[in-house]
Short mmCIF file of C-alpha atoms (C1' of nucleotides) in Angstrom, two decimals:
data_model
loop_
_atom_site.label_atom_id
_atom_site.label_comp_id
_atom_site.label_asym_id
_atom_site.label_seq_id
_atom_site.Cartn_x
_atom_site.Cartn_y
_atom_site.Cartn_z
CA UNK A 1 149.31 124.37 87.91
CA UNK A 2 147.85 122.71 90.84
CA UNK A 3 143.95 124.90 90.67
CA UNK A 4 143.74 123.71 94.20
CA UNK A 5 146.03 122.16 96.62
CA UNK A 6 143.13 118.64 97.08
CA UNK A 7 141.74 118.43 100.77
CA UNK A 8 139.47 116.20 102.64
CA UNK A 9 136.61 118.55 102.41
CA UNK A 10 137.56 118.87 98.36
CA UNK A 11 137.47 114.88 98.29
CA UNK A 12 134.03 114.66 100.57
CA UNK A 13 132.15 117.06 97.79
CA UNK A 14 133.55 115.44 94.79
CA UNK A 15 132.17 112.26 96.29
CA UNK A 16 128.66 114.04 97.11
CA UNK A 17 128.92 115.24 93.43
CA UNK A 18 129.25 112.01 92.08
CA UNK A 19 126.63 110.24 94.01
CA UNK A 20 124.13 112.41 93.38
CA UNK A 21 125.30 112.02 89.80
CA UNK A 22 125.65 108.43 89.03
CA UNK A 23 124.40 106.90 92.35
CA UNK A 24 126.54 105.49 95.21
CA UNK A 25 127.43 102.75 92.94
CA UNK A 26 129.79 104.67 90.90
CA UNK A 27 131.60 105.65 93.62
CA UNK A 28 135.73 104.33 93.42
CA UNK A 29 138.61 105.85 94.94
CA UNK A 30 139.75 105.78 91.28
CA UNK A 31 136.41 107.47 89.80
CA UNK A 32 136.59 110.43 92.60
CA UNK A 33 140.56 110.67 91.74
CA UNK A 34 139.81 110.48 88.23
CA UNK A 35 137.33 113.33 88.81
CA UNK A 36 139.78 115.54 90.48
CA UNK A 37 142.22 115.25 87.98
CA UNK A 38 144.55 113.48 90.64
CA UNK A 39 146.32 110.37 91.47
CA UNK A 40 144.41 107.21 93.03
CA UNK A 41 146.96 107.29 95.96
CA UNK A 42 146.81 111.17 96.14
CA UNK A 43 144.01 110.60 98.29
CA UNK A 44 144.84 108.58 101.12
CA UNK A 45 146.51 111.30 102.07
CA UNK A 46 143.63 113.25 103.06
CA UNK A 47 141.77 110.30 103.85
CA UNK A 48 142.65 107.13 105.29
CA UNK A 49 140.17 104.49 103.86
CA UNK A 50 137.07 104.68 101.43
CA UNK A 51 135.15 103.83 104.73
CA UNK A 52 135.66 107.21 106.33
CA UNK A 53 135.36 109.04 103.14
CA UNK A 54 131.94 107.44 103.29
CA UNK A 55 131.62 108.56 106.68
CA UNK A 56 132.44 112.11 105.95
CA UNK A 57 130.27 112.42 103.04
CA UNK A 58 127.40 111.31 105.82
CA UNK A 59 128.68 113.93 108.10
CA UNK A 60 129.27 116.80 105.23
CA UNK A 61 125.32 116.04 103.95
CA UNK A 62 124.06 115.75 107.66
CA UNK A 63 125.67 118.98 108.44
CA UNK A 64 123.75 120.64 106.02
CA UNK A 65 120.51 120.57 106.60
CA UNK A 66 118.60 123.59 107.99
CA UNK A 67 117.41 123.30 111.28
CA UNK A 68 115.64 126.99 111.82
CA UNK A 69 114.45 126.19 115.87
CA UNK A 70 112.16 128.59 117.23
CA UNK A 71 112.67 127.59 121.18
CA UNK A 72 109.46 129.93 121.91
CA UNK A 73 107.35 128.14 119.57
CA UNK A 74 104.73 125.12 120.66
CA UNK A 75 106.90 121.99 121.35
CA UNK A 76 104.41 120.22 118.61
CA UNK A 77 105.54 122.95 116.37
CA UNK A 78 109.48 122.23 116.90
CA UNK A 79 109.04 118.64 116.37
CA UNK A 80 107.20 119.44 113.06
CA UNK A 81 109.95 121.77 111.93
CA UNK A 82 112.89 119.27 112.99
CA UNK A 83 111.34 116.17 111.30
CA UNK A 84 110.90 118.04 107.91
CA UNK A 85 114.08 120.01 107.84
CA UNK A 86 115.55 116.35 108.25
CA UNK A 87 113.33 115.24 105.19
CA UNK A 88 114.83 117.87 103.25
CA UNK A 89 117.64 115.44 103.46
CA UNK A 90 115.55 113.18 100.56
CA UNK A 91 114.93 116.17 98.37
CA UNK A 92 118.41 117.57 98.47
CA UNK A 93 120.68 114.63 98.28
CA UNK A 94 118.36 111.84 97.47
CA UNK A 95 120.80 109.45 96.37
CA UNK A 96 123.13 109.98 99.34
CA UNK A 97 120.12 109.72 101.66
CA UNK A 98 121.16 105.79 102.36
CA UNK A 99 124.48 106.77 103.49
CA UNK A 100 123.48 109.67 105.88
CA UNK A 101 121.13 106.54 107.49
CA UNK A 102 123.14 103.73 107.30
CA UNK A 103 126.27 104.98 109.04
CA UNK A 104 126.25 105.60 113.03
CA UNK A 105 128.25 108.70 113.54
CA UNK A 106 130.02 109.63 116.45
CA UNK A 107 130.50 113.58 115.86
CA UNK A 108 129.16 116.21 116.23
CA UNK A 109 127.35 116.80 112.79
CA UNK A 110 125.53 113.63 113.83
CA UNK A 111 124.88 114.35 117.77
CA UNK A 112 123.66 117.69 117.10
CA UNK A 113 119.96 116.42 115.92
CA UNK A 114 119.95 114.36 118.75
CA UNK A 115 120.62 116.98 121.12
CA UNK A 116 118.07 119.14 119.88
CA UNK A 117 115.29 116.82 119.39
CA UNK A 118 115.86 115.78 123.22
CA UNK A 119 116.40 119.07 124.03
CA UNK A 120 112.51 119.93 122.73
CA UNK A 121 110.99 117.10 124.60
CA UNK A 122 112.38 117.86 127.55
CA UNK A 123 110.71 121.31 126.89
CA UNK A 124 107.44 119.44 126.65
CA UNK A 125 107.33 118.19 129.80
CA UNK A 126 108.58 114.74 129.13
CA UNK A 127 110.80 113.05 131.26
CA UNK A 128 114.27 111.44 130.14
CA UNK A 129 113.48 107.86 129.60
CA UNK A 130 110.30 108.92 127.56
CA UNK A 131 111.81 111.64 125.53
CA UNK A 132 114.44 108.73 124.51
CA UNK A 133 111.54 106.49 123.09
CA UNK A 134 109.70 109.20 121.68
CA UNK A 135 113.39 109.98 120.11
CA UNK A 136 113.97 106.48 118.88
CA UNK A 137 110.29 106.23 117.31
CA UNK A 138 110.53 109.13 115.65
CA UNK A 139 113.46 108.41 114.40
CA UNK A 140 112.42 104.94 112.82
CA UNK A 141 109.23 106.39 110.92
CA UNK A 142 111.41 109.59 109.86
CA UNK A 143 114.14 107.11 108.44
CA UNK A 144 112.00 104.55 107.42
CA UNK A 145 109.76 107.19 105.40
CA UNK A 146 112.87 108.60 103.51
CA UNK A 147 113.97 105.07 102.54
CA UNK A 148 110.72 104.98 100.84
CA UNK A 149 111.14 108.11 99.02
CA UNK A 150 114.44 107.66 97.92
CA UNK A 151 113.04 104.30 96.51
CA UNK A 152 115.91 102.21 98.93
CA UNK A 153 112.76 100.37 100.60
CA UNK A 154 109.60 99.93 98.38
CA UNK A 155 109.79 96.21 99.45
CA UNK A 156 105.93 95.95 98.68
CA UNK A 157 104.60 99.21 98.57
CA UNK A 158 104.65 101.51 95.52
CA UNK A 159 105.38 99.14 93.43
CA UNK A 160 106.14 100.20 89.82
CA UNK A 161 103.38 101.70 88.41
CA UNK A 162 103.49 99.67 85.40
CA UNK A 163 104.50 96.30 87.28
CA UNK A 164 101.11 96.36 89.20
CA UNK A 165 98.58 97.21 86.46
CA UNK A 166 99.87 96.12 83.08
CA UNK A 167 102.18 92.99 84.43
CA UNK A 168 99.50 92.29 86.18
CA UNK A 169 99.19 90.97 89.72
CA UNK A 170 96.51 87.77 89.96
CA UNK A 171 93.30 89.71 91.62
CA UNK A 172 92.70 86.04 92.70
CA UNK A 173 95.40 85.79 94.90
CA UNK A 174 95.78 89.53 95.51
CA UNK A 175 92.29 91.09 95.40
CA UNK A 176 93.53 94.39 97.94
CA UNK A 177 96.61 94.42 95.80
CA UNK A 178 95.24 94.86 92.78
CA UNK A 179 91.92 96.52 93.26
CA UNK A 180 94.01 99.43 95.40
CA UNK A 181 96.95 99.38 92.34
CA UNK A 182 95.98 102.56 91.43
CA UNK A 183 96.54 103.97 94.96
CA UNK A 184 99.29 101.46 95.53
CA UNK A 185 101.40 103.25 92.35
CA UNK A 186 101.26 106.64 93.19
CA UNK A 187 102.86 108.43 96.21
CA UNK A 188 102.94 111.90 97.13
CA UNK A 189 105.58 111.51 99.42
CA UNK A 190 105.46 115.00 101.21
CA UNK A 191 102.09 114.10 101.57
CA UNK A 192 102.20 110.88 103.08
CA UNK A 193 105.41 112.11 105.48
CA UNK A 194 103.24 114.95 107.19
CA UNK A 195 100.18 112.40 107.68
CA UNK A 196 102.22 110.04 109.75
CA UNK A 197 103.84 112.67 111.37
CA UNK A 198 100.89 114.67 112.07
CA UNK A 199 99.30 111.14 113.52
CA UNK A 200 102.87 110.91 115.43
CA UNK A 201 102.98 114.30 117.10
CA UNK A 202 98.82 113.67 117.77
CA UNK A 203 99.19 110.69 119.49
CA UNK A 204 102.56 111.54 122.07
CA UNK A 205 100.41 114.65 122.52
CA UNK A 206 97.65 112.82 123.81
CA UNK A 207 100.46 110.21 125.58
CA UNK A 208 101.83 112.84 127.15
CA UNK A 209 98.26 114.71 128.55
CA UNK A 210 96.98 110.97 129.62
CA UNK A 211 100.38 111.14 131.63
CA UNK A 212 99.69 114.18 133.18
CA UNK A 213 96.08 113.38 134.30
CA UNK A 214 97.02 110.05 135.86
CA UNK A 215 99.71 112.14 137.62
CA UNK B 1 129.76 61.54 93.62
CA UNK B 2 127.67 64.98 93.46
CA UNK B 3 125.93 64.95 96.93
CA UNK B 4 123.50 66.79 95.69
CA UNK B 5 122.79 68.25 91.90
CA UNK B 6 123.08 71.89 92.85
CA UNK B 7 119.88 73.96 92.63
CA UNK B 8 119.12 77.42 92.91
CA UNK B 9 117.40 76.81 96.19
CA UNK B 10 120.56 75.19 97.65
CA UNK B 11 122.86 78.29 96.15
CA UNK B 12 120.28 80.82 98.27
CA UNK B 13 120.16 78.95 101.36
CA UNK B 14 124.13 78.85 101.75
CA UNK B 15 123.96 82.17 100.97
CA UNK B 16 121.71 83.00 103.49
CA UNK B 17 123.69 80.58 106.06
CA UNK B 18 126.86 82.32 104.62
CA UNK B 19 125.26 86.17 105.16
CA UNK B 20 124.07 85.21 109.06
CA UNK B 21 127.55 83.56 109.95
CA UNK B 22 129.96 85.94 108.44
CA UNK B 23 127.79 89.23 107.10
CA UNK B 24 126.36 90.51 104.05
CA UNK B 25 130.13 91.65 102.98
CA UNK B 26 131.75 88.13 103.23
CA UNK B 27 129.23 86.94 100.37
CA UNK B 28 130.51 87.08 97.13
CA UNK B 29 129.97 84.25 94.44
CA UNK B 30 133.53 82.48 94.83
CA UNK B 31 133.09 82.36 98.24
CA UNK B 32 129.31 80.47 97.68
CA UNK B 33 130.63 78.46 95.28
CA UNK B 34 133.80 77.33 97.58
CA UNK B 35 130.82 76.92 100.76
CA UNK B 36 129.61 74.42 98.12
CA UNK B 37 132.32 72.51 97.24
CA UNK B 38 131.65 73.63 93.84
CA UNK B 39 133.01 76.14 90.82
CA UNK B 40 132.17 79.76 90.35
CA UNK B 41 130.70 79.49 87.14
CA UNK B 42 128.67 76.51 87.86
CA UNK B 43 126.23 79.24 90.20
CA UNK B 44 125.24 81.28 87.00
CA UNK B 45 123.67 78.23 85.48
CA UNK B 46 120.65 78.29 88.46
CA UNK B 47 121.27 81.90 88.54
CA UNK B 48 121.55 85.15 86.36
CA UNK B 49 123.90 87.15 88.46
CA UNK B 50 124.53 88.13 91.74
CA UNK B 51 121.73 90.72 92.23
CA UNK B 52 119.25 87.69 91.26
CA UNK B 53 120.59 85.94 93.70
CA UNK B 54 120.47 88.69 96.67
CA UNK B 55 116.71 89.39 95.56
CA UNK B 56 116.60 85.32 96.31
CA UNK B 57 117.85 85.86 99.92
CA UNK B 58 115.53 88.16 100.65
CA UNK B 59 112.36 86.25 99.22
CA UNK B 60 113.31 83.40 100.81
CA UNK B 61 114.05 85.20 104.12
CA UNK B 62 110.90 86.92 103.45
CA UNK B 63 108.35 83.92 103.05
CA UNK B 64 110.08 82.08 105.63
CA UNK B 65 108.01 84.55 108.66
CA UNK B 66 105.07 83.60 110.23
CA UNK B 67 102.08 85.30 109.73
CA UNK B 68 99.19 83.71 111.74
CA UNK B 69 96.68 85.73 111.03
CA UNK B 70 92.81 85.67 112.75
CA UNK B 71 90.26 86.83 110.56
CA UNK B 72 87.95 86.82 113.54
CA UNK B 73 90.10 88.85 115.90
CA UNK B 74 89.76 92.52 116.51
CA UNK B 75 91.85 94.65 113.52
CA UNK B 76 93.49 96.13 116.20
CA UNK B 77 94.73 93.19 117.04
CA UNK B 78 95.35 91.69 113.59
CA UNK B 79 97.56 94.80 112.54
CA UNK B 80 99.63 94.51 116.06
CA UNK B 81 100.56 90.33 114.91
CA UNK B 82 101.18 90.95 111.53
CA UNK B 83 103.48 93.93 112.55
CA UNK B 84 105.35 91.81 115.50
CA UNK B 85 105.62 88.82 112.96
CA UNK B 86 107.16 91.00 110.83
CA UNK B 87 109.66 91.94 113.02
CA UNK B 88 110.71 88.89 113.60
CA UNK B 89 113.23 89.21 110.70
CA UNK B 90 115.45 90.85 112.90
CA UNK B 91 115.60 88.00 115.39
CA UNK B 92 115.52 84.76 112.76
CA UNK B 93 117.45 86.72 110.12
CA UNK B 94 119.59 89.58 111.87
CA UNK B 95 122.09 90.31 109.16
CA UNK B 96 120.26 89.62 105.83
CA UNK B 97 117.39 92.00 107.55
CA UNK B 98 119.05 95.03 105.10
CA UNK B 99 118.66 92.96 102.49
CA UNK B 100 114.81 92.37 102.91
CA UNK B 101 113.92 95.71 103.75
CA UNK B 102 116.46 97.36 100.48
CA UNK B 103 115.25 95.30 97.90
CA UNK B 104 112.09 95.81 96.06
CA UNK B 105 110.30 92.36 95.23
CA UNK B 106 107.93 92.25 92.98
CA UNK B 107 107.07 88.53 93.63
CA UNK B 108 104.45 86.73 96.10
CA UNK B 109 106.44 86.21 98.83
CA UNK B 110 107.04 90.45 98.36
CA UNK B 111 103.42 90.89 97.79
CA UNK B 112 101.76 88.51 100.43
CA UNK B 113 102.47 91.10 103.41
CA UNK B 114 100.88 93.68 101.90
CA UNK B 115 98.17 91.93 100.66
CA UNK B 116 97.22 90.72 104.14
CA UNK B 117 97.99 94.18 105.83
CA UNK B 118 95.31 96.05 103.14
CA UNK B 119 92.64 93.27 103.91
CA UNK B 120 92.88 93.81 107.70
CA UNK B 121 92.69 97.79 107.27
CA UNK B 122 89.89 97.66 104.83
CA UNK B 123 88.42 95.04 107.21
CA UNK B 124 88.36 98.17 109.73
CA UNK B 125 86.46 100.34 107.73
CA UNK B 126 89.25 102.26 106.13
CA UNK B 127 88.71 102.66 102.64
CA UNK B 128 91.29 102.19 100.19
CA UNK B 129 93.37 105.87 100.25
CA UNK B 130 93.10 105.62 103.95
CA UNK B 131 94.34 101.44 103.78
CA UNK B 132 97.19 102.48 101.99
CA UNK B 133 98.31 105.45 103.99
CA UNK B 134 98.37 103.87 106.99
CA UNK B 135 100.43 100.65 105.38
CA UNK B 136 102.50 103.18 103.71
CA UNK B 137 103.09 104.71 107.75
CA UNK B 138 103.00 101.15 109.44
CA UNK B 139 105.97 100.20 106.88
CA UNK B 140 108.14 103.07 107.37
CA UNK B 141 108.13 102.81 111.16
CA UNK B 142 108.66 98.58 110.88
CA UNK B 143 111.48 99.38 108.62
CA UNK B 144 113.14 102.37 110.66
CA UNK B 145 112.46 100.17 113.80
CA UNK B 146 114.30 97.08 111.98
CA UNK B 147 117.51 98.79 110.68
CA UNK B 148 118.11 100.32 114.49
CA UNK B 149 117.77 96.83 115.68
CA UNK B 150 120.12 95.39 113.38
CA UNK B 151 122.43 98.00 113.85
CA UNK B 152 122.21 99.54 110.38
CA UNK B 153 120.67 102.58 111.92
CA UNK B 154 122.22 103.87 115.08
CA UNK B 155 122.88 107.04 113.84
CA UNK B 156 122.39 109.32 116.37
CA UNK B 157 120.28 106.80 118.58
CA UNK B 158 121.61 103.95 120.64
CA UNK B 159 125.41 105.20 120.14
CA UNK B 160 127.84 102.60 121.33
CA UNK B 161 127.89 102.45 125.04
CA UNK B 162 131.56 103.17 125.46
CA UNK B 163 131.23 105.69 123.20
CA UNK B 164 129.04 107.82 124.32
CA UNK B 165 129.57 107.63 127.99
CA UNK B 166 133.92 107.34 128.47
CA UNK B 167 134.47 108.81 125.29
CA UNK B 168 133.06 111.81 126.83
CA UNK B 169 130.17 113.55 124.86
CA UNK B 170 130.62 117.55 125.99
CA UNK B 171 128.34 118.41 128.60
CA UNK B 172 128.50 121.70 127.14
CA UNK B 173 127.53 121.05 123.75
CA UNK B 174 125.67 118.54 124.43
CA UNK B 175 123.65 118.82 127.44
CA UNK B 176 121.01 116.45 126.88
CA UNK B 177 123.10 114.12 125.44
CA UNK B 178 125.06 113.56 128.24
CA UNK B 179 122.54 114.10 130.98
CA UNK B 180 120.71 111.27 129.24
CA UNK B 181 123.52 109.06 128.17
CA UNK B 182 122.59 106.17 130.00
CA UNK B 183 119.20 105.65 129.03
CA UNK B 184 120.73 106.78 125.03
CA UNK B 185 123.30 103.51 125.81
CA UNK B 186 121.05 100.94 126.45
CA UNK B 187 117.87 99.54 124.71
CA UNK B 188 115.45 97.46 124.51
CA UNK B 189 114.11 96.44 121.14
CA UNK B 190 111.31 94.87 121.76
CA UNK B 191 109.73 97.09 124.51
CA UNK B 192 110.44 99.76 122.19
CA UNK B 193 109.35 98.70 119.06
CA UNK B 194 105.92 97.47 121.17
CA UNK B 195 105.62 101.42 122.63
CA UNK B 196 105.61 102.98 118.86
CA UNK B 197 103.56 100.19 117.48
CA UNK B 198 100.93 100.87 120.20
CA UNK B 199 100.87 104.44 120.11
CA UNK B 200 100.43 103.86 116.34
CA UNK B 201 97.59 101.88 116.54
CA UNK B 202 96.09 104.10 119.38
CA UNK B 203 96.24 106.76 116.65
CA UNK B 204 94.69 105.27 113.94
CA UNK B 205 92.15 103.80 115.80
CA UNK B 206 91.35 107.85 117.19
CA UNK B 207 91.34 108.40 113.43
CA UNK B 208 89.25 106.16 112.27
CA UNK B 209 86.46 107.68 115.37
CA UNK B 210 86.96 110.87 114.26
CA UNK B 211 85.83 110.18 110.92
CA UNK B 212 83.02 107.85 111.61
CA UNK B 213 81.64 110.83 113.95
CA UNK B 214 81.96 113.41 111.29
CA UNK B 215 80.58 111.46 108.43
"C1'" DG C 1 123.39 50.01 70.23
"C1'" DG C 2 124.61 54.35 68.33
"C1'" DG C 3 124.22 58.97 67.45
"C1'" DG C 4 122.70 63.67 68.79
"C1'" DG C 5 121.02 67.46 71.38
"C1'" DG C 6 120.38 69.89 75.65
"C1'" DT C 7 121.65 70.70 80.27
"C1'" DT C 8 125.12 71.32 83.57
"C1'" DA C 9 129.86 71.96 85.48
"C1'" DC C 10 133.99 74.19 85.05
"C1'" DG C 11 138.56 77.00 83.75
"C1'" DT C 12 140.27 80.92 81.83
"C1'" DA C 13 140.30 85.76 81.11
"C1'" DC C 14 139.07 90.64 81.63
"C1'" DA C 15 138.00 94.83 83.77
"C1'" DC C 16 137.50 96.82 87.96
"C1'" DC C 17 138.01 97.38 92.98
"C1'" DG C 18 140.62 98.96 97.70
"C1'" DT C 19 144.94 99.82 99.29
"C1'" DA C 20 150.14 98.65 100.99
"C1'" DC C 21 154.45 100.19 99.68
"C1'" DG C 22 158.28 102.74 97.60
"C1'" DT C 23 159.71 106.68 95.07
"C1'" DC C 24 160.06 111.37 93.70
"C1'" DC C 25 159.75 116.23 94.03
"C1'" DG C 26 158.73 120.93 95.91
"C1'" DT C 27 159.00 123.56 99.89
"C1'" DG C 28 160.41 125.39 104.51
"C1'" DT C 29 163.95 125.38 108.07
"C1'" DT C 30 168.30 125.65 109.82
"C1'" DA D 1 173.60 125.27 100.97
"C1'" DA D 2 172.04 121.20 103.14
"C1'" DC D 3 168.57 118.80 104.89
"C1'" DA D 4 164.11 116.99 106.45
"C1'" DC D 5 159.51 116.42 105.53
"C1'" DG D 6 154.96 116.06 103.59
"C1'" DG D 7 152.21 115.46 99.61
"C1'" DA D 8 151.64 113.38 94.89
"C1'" DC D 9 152.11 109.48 92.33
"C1'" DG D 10 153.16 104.55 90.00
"C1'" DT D 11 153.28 99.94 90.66
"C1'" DA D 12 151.59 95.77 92.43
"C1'" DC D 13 148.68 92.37 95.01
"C1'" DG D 14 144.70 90.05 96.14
"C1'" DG D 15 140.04 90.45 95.73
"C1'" DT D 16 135.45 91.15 92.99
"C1'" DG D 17 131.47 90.01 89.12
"C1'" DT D 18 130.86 87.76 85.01
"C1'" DA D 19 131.48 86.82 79.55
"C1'" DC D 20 132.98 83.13 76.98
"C1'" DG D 21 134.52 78.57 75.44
"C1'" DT D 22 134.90 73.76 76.54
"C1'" DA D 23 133.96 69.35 78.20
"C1'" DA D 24 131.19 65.84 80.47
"C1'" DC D 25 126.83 63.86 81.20
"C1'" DC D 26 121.96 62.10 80.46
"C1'" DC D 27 117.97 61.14 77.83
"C1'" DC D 28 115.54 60.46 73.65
"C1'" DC D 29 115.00 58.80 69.06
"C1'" DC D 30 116.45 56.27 65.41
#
DNA sequence: GGGGGGTTACGTACACCGTACGTCCGTGTT
DNA sequence: AACACGGACGTACGGTGTACGTAACCCCCC
């Protein structure tokens, strides 16, 4: 008694499942047919390599995320609301979070941010080239921020908690280091996303009024 | 004859040689240990496992950048070098630049950055929850910036040219997509990365008025 | 000079991976 | 009833990281 008849969108969620699980590590065309109660091979025909399944488990987690845009509100407003409903990313699939960012996708589910972040700049008054670069940097400090929450990128920053005090870092060679440790260990990441942002949105706001007075 | 007695230095640099020639998938530990002219096994004696050995790359890759740093110089200044040093990665070490910015190193060579980027914040006055915010910021916008460059990132951003433009994005779905397709296609790293880390400094340096007025 | 111990190099073996290929079976169509 | 077809599955191949056992070497001490 097949319970269900095994689809690409059953695969994709299984995956999601057991990433979110056990981490993208565990993740084996025989572990996600295992799961399913299926044959390794029963898959590729729903899928054609692990690669894409990746891809669609970018595409399914992408596609998921909540963007409520209010076009009457202040453009500072929109860009507020787009860059955290993309954070929610982080808090709802944290462990996926690397492979939403590391994978350039081509469809819709991915074009659709795009489109709308462009389409809110535009709004604002800039003009194409500079709603790109506002685009691109907001993009970097968006994904570069949730690298750092999902713990992908604390090259040198939070540091675990206990490696900084206890292990102890030389305050000879790294006074800053280990006189800020305290500081250095904790991270309120919600809080540190909205004060970049908020220095972000301040700063193309006054970009963009500079451009208007030179005008 | 042994050329040369096999060290863990010589093990990471091949790797490293082996991860900018071929890519960080064509490195596996047979494949070192063939570059070397050597068996598999003898790699574990210099090194614990492969992990060790990828945390290696990206120390090495790490301490090998520039920082020439000006005590004397305006902070403004010091903070724009240290960031465009950093970035340098991406040119010297394109394809082990994942690597450096996914691994969390608890060593020096992870530590010196950050050690240099507190001093020259706290230099400006900042004191130490401000110092780390705005490292925690500067870092997620480096990294973001990095992993578009390298081409980790392009989700949703540069989009291949071909892609985008022949492949034929909707105009109706995608209005601003299209319309800006051409500027989307093409872009320029550097000139980019410059425009966000200038508008970033601009900010902080507004921040740091406003609270010396209010204090 | 002759052990002996420690370091290093190496081969074999195991469990796991992605997936190409061939086979079987249940179902729908003619 | 006969047939074609698509999905499920088993087997097999070449790859991976690494645990383990073995053998060669060098240096020190007797």
């Amino acid at each position: 008694m097949p319970s269900e008849p095994l689809s690409r969108g059953r695969i994709v969620a299984t995956a999601i499942d057991l990433i979110e699980r056990e981490g993208a590590d565990a993740v084996s065309m025989r572990r996600i047919a295992a799961e399913l109660g299926v044959g390794v091979m029963s898959l590729y025909n729903h899928v054609p390599n692990k690669d894409a399944l990746l891809n669609g488990v970018a595409e399914a987690v992408l596609s998921k995320i909540e963007f409520t845009d209010d076009p009457d509100a202040h453009w500072t407003d929109r860009v507020r609301m787009q860059a955290r409903a993309f954070r929610q990313i982080a808090h709802h699939h944290p462990r996926s979070t690397m492979l939403v960012v590391s994978r350039q996708l081509h469809s819709a589910a991915g074009l659709l941010p795009v489109e709308r972040a462009l389409a809110t700049l535009r709004s604002a008054g800039f003009d194409g080239a500079d709603a790109v670069r506002m685009l691109r940097m907001f993009i970097a400090y968006i994904v570069g921020s949730l690298l750092r929450e999902v713990g992908v990128t604390p090259t040198f920053a939070p540091v675990q908690t206990r490696t900084i005090k206890a292990d102890g870092v030389d305050p000879a060679l790294f006074p800053e280091v280990s006189s800020l440790a305290d500081l250095l260990a904790e991270c309120d990441h919600e809080a540190e996303f909205d004060f970049g942002l908020e220095l972000l949105i301040t700063a193309i706001e006054a970009h963009a009024g500079r451009r208007e007075g030179t005008r």
